[in-house]
Tab-separated table of N, CA and C in Angstrom:
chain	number	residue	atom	x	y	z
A	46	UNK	N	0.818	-1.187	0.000
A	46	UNK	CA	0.000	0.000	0.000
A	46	UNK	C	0.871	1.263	0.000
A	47	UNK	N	2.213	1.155	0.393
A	47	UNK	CA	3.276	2.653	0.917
A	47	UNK	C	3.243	2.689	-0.671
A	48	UNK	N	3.432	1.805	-1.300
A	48	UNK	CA	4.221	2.274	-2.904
A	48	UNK	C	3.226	2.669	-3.847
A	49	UNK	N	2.146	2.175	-3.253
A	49	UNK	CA	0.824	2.577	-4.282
A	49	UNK	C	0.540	4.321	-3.926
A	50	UNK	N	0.552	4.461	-2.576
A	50	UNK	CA	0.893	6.207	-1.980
A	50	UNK	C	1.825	6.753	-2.915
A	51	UNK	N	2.899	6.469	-2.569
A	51	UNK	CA	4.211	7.043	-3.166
A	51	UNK	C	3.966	7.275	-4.812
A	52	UNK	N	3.491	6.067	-5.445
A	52	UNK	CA	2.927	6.887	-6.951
A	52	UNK	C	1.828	7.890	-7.157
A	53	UNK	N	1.136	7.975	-6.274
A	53	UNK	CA	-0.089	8.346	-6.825
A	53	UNK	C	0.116	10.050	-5.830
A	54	UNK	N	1.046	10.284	-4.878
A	54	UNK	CA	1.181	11.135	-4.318
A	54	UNK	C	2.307	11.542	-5.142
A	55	UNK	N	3.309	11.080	-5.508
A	55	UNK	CA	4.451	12.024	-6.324
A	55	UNK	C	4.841	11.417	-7.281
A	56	UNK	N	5.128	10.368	-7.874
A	56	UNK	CA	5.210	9.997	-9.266
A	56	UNK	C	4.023	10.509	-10.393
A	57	UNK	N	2.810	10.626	-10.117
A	57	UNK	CA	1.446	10.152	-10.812
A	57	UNK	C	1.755	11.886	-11.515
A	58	UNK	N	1.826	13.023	-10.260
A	58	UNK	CA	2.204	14.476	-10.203
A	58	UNK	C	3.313	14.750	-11.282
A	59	UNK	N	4.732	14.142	-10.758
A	59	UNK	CA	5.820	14.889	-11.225
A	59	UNK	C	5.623	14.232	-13.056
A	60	UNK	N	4.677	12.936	-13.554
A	60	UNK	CA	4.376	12.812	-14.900
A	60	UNK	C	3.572	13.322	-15.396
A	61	UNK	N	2.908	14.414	-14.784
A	61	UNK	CA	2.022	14.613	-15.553
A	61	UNK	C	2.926	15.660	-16.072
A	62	UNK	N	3.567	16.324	-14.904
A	62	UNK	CA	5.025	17.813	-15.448
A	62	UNK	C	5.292	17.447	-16.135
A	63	UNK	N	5.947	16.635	-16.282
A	63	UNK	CA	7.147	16.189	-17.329
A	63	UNK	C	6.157	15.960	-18.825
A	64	UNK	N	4.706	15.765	-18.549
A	64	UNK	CA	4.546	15.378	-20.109
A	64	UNK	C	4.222	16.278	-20.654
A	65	UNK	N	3.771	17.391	-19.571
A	65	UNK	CA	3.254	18.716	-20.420
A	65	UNK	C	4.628	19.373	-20.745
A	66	UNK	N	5.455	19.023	-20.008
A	66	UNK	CA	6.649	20.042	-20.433
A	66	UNK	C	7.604	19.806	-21.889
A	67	UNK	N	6.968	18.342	-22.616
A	67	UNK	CA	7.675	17.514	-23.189
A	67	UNK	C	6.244	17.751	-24.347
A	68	UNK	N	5.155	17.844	-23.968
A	68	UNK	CA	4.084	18.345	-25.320
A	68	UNK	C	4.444	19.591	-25.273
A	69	UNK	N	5.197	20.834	-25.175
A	69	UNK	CA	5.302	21.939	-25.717
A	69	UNK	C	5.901	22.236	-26.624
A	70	UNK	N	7.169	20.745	-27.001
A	70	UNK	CA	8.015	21.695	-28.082
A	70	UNK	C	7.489	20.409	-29.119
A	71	UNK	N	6.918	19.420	-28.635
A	71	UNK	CA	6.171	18.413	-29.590
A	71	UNK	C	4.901	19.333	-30.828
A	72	UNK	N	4.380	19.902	-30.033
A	72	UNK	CA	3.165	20.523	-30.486
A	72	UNK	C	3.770	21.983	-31.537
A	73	UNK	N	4.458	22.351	-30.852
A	73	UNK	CA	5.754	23.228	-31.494
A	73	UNK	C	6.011	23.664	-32.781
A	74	UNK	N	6.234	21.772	-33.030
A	74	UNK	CA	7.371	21.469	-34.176
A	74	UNK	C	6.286	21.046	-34.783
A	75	UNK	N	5.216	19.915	-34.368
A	75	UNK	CA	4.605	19.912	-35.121
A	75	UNK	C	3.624	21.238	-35.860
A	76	UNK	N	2.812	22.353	-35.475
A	76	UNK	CA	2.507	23.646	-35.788
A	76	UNK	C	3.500	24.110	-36.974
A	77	UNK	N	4.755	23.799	-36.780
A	77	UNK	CA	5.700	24.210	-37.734
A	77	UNK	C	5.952	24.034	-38.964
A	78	UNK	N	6.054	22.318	-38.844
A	78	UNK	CA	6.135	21.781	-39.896
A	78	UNK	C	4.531	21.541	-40.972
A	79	UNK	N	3.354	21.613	-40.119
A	79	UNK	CA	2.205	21.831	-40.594
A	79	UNK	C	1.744	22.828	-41.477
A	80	UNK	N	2.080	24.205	-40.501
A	80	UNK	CA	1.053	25.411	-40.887
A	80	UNK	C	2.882	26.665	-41.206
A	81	UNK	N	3.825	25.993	-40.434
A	81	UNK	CA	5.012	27.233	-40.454
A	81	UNK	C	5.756	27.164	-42.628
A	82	UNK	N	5.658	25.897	-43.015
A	82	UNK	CA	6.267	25.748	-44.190
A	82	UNK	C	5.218	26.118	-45.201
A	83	UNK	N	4.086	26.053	-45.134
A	83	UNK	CA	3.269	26.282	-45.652
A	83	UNK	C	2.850	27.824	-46.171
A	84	UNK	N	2.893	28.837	-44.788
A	84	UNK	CA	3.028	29.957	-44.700
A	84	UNK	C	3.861	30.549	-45.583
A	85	UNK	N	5.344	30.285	-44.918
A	85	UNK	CA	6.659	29.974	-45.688
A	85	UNK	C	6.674	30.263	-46.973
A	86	UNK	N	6.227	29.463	-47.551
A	86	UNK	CA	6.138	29.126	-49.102
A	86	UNK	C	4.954	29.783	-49.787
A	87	UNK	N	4.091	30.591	-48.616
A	87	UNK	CA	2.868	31.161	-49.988
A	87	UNK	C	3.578	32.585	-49.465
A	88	UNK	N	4.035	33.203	-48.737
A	88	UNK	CA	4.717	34.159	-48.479
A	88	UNK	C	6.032	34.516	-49.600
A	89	UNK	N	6.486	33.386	-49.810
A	89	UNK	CA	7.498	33.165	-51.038
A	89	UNK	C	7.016	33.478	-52.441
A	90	UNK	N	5.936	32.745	-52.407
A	90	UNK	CA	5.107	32.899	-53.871
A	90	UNK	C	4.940	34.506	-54.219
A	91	UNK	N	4.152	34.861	-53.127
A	91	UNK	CA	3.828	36.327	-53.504
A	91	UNK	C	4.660	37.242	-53.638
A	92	UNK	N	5.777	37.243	-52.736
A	92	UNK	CA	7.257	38.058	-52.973
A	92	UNK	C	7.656	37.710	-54.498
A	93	UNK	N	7.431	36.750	-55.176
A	93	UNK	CA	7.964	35.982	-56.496
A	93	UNK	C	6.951	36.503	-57.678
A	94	UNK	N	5.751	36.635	-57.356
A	94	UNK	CA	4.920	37.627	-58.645
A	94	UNK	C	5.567	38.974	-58.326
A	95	UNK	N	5.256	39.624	-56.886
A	95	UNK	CA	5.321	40.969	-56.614
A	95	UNK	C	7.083	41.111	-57.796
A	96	UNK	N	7.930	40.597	-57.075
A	96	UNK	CA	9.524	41.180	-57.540
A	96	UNK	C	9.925	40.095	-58.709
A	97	UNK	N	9.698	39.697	-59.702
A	97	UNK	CA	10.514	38.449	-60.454
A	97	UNK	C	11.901	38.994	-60.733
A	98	UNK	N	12.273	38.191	-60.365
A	98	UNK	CA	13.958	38.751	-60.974
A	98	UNK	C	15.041	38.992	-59.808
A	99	UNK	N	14.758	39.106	-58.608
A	99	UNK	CA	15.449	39.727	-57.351
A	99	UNK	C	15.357	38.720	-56.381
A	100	UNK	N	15.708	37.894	-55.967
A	100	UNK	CA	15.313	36.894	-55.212
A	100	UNK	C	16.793	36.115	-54.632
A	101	UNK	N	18.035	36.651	-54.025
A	101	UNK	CA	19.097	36.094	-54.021
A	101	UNK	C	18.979	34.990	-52.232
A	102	UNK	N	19.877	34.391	-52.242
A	102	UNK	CA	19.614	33.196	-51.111
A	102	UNK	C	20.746	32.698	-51.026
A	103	UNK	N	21.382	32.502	-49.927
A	103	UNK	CA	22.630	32.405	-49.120
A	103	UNK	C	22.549	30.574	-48.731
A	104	UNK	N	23.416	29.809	-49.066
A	104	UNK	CA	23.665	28.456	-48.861
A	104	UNK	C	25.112	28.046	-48.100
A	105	UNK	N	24.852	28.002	-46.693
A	105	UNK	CA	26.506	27.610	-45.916
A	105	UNK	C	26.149	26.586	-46.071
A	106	UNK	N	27.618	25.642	-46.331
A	106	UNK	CA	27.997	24.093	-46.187
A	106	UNK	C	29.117	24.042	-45.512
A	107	UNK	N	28.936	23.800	-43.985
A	107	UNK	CA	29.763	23.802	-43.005
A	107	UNK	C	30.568	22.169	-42.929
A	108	UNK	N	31.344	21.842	-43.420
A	108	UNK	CA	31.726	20.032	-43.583
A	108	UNK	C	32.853	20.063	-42.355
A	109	UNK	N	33.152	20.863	-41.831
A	109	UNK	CA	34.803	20.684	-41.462
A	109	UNK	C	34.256	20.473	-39.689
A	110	UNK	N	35.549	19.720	-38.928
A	110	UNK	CA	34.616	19.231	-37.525
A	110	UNK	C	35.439	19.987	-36.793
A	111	UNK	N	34.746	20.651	-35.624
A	111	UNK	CA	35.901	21.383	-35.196
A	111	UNK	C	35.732	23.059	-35.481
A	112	UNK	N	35.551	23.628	-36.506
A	112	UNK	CA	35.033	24.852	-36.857
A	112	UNK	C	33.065	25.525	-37.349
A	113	UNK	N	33.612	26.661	-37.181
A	113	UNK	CA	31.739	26.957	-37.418
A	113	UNK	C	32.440	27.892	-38.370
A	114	UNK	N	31.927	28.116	-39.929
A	114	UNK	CA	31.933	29.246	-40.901
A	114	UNK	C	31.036	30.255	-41.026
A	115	UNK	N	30.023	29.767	-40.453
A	115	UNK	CA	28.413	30.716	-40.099
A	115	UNK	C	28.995	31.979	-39.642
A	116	UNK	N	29.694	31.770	-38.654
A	116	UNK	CA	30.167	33.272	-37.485
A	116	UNK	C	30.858	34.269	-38.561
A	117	UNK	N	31.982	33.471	-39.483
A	117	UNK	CA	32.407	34.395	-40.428
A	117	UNK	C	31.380	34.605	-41.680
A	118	UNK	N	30.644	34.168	-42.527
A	118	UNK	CA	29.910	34.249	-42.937
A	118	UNK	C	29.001	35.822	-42.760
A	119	UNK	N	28.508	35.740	-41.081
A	119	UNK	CA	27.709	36.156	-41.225
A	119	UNK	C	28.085	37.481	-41.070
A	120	UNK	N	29.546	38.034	-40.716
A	120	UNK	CA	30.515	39.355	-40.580
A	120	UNK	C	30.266	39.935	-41.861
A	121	UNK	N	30.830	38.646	-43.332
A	121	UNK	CA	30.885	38.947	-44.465
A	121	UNK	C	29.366	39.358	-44.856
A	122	UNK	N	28.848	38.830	-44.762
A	122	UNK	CA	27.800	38.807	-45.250
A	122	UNK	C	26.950	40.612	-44.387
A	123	UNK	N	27.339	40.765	-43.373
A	123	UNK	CA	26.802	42.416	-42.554
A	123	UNK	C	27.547	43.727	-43.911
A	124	UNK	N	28.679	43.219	-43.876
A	124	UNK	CA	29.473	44.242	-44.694
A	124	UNK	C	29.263	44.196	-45.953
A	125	UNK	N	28.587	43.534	-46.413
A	125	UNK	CA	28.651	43.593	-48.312
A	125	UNK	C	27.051	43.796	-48.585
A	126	UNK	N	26.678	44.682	-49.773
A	126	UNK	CA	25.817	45.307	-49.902
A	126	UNK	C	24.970	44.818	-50.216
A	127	UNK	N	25.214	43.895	-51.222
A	127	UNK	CA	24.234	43.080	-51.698
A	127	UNK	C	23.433	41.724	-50.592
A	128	UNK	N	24.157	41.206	-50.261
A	128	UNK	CA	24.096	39.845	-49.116
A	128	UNK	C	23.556	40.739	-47.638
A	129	UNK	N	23.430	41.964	-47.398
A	129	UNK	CA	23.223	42.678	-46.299
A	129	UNK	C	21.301	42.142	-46.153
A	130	UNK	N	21.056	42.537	-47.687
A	130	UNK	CA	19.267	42.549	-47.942
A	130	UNK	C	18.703	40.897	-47.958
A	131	UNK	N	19.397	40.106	-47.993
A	131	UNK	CA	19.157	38.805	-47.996
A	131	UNK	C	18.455	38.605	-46.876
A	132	UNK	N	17.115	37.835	-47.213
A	132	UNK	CA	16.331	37.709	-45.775
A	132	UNK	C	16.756	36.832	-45.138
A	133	UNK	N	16.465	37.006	-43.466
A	133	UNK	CA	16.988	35.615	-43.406
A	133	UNK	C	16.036	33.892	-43.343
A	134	UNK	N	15.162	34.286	-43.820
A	134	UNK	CA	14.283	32.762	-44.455
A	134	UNK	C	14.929	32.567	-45.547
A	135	UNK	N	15.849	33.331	-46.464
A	135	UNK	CA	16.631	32.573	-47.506
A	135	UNK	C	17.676	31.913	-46.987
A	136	UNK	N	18.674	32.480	-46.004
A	136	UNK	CA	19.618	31.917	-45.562
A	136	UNK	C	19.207	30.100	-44.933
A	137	UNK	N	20.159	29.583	-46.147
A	137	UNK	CA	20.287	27.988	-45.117
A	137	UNK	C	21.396	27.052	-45.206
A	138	UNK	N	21.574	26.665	-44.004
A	138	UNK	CA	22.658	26.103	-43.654
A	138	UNK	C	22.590	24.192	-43.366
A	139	UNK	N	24.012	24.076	-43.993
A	139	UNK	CA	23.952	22.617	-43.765
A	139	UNK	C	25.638	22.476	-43.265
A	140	UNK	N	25.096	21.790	-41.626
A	140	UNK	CA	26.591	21.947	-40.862
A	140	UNK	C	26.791	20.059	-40.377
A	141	UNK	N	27.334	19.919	-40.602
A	141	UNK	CA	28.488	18.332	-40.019
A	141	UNK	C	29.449	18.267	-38.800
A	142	UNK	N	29.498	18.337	-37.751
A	142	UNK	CA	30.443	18.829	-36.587
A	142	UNK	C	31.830	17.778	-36.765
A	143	UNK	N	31.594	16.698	-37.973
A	143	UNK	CA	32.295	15.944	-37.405
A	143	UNK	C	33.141	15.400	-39.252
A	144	UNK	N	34.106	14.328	-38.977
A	144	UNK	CA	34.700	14.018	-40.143
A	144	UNK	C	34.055	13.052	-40.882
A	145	UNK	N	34.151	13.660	-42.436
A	145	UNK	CA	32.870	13.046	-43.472
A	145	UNK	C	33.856	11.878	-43.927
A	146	UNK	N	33.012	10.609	-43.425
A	146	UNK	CA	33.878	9.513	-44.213
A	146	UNK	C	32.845	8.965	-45.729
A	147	UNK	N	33.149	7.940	-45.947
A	147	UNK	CA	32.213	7.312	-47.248
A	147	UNK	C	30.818	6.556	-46.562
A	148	UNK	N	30.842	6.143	-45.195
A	148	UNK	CA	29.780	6.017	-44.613
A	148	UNK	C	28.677	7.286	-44.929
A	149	UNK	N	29.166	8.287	-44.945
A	149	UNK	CA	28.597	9.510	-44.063
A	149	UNK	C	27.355	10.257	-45.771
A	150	UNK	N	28.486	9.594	-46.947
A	150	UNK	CA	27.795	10.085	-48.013
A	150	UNK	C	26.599	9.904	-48.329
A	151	UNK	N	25.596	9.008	-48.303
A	151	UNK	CA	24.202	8.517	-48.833
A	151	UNK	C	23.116	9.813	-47.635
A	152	UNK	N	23.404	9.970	-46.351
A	152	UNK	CA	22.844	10.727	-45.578
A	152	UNK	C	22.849	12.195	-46.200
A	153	UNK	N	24.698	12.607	-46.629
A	153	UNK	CA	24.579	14.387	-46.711
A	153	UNK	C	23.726	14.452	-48.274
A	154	UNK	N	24.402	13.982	-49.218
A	154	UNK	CA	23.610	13.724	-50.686
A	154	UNK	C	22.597	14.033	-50.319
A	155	UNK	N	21.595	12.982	-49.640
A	155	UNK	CA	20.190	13.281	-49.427
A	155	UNK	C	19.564	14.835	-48.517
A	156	UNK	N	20.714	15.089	-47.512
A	156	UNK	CA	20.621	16.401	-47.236
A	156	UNK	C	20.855	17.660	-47.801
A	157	UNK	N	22.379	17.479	-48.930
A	157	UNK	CA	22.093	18.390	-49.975
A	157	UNK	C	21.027	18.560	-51.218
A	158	UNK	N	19.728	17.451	-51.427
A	158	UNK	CA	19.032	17.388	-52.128
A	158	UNK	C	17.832	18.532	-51.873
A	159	UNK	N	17.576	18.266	-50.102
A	159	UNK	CA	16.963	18.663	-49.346
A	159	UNK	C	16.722	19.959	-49.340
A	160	UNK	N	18.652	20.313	-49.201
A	160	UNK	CA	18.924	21.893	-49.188
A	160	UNK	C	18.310	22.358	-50.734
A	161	UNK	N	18.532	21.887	-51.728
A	161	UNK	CA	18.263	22.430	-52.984
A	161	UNK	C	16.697	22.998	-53.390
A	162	UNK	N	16.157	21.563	-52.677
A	162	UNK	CA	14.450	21.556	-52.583
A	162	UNK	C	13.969	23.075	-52.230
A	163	UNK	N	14.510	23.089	-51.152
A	163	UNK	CA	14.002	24.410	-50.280
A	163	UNK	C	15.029	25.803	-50.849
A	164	UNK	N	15.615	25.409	-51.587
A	164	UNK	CA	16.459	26.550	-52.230
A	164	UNK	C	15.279	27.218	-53.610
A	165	UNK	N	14.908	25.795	-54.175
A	165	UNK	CA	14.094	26.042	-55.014
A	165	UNK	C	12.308	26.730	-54.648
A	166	UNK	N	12.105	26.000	-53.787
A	166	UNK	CA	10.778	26.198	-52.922
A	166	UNK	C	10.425	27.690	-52.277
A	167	UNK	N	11.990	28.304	-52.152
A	167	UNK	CA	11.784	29.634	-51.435
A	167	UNK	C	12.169	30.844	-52.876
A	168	UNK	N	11.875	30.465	-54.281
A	168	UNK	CA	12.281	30.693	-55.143
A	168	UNK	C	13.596	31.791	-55.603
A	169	UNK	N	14.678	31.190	-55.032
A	169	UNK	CA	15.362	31.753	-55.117
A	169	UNK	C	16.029	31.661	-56.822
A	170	UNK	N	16.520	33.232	-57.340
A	170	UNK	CA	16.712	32.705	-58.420
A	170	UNK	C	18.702	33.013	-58.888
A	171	UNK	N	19.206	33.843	-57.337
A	171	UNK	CA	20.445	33.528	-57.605
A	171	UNK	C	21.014	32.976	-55.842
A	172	UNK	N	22.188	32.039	-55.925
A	172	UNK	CA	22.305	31.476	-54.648
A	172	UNK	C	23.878	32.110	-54.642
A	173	UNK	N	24.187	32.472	-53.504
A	173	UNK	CA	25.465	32.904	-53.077
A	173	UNK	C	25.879	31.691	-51.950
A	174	UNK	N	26.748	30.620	-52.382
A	174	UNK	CA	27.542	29.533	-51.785
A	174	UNK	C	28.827	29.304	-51.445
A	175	UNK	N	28.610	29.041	-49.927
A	175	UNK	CA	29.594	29.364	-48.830
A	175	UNK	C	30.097	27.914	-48.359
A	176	UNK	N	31.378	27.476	-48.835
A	176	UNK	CA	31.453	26.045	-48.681
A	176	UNK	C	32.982	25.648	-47.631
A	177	UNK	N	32.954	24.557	-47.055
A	177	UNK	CA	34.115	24.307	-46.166
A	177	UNK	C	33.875	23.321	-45.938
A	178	UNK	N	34.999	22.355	-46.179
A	178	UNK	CA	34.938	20.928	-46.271
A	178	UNK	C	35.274	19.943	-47.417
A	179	UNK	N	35.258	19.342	-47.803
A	179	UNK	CA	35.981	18.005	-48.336
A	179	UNK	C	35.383	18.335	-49.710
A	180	UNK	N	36.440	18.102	-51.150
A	180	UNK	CA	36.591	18.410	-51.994
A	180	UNK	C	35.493	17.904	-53.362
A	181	UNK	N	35.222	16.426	-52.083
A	181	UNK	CA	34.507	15.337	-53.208
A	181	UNK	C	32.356	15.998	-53.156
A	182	UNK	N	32.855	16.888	-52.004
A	182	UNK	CA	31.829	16.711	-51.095
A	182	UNK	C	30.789	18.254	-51.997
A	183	UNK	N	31.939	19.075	-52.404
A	183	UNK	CA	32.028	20.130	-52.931
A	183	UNK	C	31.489	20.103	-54.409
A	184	UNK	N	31.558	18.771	-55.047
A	184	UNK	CA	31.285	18.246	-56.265
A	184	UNK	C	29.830	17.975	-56.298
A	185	UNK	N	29.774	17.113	-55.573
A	185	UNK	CA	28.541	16.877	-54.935
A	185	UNK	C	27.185	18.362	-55.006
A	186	UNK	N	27.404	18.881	-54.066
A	186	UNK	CA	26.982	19.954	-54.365
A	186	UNK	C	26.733	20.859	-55.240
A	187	UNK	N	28.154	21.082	-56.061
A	187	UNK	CA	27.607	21.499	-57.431
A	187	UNK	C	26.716	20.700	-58.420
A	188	UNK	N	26.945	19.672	-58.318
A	188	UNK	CA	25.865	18.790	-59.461
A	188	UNK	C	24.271	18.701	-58.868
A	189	UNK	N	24.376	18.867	-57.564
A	189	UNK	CA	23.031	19.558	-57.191
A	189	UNK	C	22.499	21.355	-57.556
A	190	UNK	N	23.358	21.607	-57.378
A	190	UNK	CA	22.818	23.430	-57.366
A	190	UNK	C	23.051	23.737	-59.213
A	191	UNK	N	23.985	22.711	-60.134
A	191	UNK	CA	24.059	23.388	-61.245
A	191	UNK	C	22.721	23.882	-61.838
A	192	UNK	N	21.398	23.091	-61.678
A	192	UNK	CA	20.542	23.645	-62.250
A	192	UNK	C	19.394	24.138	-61.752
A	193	UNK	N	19.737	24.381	-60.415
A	193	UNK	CA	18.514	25.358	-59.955
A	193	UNK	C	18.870	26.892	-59.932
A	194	UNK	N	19.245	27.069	-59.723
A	194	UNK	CA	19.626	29.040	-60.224
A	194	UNK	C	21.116	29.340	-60.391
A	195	UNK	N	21.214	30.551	-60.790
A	195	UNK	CA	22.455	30.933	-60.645
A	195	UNK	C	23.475	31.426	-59.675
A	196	UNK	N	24.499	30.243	-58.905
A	196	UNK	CA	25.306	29.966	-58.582
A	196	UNK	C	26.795	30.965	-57.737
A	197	UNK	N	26.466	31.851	-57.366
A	197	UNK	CA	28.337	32.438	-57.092
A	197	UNK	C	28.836	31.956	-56.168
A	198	UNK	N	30.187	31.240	-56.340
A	198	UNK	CA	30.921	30.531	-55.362
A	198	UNK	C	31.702	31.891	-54.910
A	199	UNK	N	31.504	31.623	-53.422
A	199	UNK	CA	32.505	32.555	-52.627
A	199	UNK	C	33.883	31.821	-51.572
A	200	UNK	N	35.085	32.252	-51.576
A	200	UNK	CA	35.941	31.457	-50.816
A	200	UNK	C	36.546	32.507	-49.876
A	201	UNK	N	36.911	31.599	-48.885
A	201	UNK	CA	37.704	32.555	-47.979
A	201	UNK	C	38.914	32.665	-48.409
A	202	UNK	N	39.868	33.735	-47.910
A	202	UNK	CA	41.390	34.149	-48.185
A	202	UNK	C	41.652	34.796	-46.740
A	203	UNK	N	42.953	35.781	-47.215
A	203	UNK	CA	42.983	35.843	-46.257
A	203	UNK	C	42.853	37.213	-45.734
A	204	UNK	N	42.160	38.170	-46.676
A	204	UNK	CA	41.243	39.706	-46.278
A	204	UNK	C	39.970	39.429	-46.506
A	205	UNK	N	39.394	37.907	-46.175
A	205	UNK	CA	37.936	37.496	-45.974
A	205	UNK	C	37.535	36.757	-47.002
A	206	UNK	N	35.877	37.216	-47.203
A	206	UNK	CA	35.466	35.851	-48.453
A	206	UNK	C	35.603	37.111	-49.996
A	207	UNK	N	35.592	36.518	-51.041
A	207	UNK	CA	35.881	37.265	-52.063
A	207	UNK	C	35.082	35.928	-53.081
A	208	UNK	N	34.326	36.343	-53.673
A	208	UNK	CA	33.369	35.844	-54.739
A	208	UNK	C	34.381	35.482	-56.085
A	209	UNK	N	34.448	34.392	-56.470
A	209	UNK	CA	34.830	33.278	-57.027
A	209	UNK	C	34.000	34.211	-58.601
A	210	UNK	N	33.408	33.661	-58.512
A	210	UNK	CA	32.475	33.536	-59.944
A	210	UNK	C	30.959	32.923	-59.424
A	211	UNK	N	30.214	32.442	-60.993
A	211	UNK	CA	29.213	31.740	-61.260
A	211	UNK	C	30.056	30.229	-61.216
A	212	UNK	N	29.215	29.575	-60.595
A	212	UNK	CA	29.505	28.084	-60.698
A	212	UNK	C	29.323	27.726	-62.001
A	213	UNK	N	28.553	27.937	-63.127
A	213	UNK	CA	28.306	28.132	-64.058
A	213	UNK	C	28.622	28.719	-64.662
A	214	UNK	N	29.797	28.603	-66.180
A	214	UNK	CA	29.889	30.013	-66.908
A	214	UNK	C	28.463	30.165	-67.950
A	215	UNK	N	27.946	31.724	-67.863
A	215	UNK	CA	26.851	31.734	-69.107
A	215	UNK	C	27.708	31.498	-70.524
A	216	UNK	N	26.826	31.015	-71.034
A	216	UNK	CA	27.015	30.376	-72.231
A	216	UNK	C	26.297	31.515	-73.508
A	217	UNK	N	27.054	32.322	-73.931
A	217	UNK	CA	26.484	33.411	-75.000
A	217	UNK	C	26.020	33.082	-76.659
């Protein structure tokens, strides 16, 4: 009878805490992924009749374990004129904390597919790409992004990032 007390006086209590505290970010995420992408994307649409043509979108690919490029990124990105106006629902990031082996490939692939989806979805029609990490990995990526918009690879040096080109040369 003590243990049947003991639940029903403080176990029965401290679960019910714990479940409401554990349905808040459940209910959350779900709201998010329901009604938040949805929003998202008709909010996108209408920016996309209203402006055609203006629509640029920021892509970090953080691969390296051990460093964050976001922090510099986002310095570069305060100071330059163009990347200043970039909203940040365009900005998206795909980070790895750790070292990419050949295990690791079938997962990011499918995450850089992901990234592209929503690159495309938020109609972006030029992408400014911010990359760090493994060379093969870098390939990868381009054969995803070659044909959803137009492309400027940016690299770091060593007076910051300095824009590469079009991943793409136009073809006249």
């Amino acid at each position: 009878m003590a243990i049947r007390d003991f639940v029903m006086t403080w176990l029965d209590p401290v679960g019910i805490v714990i479940g409401l505290a554990v349905a808040v970010p459940v209910f959350w995420t779900w709201y998010e992924v329901v009604f938040g992408r949805g929003r998202r994307r008709r909010r996108w649409y209408r920016e996309i009749r209203r402006r055609p043509g203006d629509r640029p979108a920021i892509l970090v690919v953080d691969l390296l374990a051990g460093r964050d490029i976001l922090a510099s990124v986002e310095q570069f990105r305060q100071h330059n004129e163009l990347l200043r106006g970039v909203p940040d629902n365009r900005v998206f990031l795909l980070r790895r904390n750790k070292h990419i082996g050949p295990d690791d490939m079938p997962r990011l692939a499918e995450d850089i597919r992901e990234a592209a989806a929503s690159l495309m979805a938020s109609g972006a029609n030029s992408i400014h790409f911010f990359y760090a990490g493994p060379a093969a990995v870098a390939a990868l990526v381009g054969a995803e992004l070659a044909n959803v918009a137009r492309v400027l690879v940016y690299q770091h040096g060593a007076t910051g990032y300095q824009c590469l080109g079009p991943l793409r040369g136009e073809v006249s």
